[in-house]
Short mmCIF file of C-alpha atoms in Angstrom, two decimals:
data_model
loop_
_atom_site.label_atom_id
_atom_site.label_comp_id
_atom_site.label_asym_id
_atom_site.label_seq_id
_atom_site.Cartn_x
_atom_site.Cartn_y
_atom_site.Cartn_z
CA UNK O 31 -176.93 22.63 111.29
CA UNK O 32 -179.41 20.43 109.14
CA UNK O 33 -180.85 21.33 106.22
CA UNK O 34 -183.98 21.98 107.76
CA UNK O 35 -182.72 24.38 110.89
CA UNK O 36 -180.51 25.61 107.74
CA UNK O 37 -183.58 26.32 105.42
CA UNK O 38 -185.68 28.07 108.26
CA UNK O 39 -182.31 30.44 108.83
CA UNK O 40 -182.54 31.59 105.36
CA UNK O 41 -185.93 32.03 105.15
CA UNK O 42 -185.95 33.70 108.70
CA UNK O 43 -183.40 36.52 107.27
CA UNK O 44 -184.97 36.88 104.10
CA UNK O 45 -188.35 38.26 105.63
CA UNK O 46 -186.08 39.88 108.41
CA UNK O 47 -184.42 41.68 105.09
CA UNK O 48 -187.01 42.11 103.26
CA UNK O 49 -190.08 42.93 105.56
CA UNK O 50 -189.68 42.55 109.37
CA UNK O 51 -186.61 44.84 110.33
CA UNK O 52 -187.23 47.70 107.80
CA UNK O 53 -190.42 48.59 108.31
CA UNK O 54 -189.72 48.37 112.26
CA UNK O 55 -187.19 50.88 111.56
CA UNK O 56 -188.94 52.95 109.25
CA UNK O 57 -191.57 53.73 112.31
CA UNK O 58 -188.87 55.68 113.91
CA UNK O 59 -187.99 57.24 110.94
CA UNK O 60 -190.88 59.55 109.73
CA UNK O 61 -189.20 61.09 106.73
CA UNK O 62 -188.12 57.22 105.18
CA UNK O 63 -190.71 56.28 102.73
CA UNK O 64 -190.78 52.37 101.79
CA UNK O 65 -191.69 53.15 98.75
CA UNK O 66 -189.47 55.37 96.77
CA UNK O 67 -186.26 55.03 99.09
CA UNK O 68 -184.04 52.53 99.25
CA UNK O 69 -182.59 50.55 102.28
CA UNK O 70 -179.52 51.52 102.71
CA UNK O 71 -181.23 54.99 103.67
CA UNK O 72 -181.85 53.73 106.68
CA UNK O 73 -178.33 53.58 107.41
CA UNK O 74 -177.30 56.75 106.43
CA UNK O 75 -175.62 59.37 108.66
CA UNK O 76 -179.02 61.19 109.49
CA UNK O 77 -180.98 58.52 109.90
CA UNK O 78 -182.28 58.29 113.20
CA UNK O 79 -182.27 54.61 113.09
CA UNK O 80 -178.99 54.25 111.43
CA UNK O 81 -176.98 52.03 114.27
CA UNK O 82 -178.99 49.55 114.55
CA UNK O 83 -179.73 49.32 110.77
CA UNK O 84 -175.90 49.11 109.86
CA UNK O 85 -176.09 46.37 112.90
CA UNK O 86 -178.32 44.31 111.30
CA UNK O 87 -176.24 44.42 107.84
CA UNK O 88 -173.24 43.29 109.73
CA UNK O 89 -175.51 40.28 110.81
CA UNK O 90 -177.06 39.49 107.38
CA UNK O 91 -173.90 39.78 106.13
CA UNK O 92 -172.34 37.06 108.71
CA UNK O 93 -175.25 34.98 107.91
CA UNK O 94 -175.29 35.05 104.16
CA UNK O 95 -171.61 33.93 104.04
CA UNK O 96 -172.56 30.54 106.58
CA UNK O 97 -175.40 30.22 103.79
CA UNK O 98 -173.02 30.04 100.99
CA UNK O 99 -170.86 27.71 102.55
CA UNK O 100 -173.53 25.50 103.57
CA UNK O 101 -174.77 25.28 100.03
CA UNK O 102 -171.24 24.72 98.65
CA UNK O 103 -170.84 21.88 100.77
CA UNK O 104 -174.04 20.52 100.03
CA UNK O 105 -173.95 20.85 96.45
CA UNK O 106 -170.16 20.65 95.37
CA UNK O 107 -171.07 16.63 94.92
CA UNK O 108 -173.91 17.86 92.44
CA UNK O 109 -171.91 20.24 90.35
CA UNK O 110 -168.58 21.28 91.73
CA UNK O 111 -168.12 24.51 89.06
CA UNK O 112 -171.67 26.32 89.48
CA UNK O 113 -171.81 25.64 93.51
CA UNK O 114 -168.35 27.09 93.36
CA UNK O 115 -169.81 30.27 91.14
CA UNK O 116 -172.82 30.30 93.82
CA UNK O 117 -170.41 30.63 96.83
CA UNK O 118 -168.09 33.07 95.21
CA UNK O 119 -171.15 35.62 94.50
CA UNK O 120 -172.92 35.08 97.38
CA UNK O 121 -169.36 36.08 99.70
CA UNK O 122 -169.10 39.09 97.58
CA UNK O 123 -172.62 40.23 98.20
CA UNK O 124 -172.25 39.40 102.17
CA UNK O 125 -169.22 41.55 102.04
CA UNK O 126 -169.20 43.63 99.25
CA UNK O 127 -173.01 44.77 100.18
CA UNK O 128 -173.88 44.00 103.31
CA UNK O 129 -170.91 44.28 106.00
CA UNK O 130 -168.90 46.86 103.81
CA UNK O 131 -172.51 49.25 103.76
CA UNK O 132 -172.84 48.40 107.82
CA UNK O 133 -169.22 49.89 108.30
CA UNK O 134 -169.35 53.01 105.62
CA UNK O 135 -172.92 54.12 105.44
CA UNK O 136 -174.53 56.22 102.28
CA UNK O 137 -174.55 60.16 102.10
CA UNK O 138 -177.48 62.12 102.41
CA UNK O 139 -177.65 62.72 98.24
CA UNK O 140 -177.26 60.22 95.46
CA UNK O 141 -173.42 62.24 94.64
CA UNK O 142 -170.58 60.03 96.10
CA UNK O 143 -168.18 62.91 97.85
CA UNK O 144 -166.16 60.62 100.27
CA UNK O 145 -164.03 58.03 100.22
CA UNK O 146 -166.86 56.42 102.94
CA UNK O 147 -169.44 56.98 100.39
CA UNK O 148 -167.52 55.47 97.53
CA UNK O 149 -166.79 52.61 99.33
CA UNK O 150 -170.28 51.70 99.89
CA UNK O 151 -171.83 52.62 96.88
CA UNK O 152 -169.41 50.59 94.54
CA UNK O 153 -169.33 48.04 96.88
CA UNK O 154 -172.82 47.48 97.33
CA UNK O 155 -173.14 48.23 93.11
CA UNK O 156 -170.71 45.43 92.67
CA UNK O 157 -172.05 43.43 95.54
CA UNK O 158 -175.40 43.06 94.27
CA UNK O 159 -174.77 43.08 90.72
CA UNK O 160 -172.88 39.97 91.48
CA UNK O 161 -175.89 38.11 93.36
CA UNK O 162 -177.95 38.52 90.37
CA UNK O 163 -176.06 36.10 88.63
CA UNK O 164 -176.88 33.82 91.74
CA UNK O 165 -180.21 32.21 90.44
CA UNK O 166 -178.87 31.33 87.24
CA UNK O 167 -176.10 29.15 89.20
CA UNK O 168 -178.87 27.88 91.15
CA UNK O 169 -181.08 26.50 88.28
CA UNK O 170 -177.67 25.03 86.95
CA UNK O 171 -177.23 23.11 90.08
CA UNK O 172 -180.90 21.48 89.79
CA UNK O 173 -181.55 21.43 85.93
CA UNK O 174 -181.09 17.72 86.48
CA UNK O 175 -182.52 16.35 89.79
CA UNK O 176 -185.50 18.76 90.07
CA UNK O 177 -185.71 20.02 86.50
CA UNK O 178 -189.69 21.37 87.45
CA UNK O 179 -188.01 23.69 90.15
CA UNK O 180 -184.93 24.32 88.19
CA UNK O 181 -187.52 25.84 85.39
CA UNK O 182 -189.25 27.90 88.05
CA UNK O 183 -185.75 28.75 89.25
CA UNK O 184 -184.75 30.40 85.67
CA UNK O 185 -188.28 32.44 85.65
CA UNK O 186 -187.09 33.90 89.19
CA UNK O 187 -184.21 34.96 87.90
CA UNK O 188 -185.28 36.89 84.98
CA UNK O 189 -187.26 38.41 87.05
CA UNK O 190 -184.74 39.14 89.24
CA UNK O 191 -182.71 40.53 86.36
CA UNK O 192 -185.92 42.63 85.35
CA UNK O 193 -186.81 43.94 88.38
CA UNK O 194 -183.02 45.05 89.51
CA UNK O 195 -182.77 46.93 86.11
CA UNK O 196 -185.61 48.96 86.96
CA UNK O 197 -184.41 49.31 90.21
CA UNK O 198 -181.07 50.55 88.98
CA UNK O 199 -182.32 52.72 86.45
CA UNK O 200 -185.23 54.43 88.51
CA UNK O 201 -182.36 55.83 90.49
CA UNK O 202 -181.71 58.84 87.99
CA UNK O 203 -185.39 59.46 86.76
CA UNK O 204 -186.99 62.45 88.32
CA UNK O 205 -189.85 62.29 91.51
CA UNK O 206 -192.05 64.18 89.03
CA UNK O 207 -191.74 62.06 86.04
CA UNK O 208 -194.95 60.90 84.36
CA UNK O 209 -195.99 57.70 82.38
CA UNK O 210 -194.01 54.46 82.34
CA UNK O 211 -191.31 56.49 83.60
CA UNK O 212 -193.58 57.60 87.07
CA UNK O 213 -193.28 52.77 87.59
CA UNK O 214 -189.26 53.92 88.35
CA UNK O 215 -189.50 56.52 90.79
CA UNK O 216 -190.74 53.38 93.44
CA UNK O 217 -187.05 52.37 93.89
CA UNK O 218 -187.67 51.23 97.23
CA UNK O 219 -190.43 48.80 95.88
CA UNK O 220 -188.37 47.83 92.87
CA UNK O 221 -185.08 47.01 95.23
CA UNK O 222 -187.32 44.71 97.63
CA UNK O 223 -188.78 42.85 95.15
CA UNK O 224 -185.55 42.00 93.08
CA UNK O 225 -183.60 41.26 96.65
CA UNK O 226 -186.49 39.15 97.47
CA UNK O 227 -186.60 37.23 94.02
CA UNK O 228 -182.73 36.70 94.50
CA UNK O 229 -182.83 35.24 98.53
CA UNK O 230 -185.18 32.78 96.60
CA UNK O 231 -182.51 30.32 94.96
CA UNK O 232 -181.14 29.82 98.30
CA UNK O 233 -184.53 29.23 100.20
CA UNK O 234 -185.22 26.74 97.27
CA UNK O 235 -181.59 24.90 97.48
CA UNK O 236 -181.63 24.62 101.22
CA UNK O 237 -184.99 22.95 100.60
CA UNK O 238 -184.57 20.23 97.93
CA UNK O 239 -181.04 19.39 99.51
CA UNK O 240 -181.45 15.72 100.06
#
């Protein structure tokens, strides 16, 4: 794999993530609304669209670890400590996130009651909280060689770190809450755009690989 084919396969399952497969499956799921729900609803055990949704996380997941070994191998040279860091949160959010939530899916309420639901709500909690962390690594990696994108790097991920925290936190405010608080009801928005601003750092590195 070059690092072109390799940069068009990341980009290719970021807007397969992101856009492409959820709002396919959200047609055939008339209750789902892209807005205030988060993904993982789409794989949960009355969700009409739930195999193939837990399918595709099984795939992302397969392809986000063959990202993060790419990168490691391209970088180590660079910076063997932060492409190490990269890898080792990137695997944990293919597996902790992705292929453990396409195996146990999400109950039908926000309580945890089984083991299945535990599993994929502290793994996908860990999982993710973990990829934040990615960027930073990320702008370590090209602070030197590309310090302009390196800079633009470091904005990303604050606004990764931003946008998560709203995401995280608009998960206990209530659907009829009004003011600032009414901005964290939109958890589906708020998830997209902080997975979105975290796939960045790797569309970038596959990029400016020489």
């Amino acid at each position: 794999m070059t690092i072109n084919k390799m940069t068009q396969f990341v980009i290719t399952l970021v807007l397969l993530d992101c856009l492409v497969i959820p709002f396919i499956l959200g047609a055939f799921y008339p209750k789902y609304s892209h807005m205030k729900m988060v993904l993982s609803v789409l794989g949960a055990k009355k969700s009409p669209v739930r195999l193939v949704y837990n399918f595709w996380m099984a795939c992302l997941g397969i392809g986000f670890i063959i990202i993060g070994f790419k990168l490691f191998a391209s970088y180590k040279s660079t910076w063997y400590i932060p492409s190490m860091l990269l890898l080792m949160v990137t695997i944990s959010y293919a597996i902790l996130d992705c292929l453990v939530s396409s195996i146990f899916s999400v109950g039908d309420s926000k309580e945890m009651l089984t083991l299945a639901e535990k599993l994929h709500g502290y793994g996908s909690a860990i999982g993710c909280t973990l990829f934040v962390l990615g960027g930073l690594f990320a702008t370590m990696l090209l602070w030197k060689n590309h310090p302009l994108a390196a800079r633009w790097l470091l904005i990303c991920w604050l606004m990764a770190i931003l946008t998560f925290g709203l995401f995280v936190t608009g998960d206990d405010v209530a659907q009829t809450a009004s003011g600032f608080k009414k901005l964290l009801i939109y958890n589906g928005f708020w998830q997209r755009i902080s997975f979105l601003l975290m796939y960045i750092p790797h569309i970038v590195l596959s990029l400016l690989k020489e």
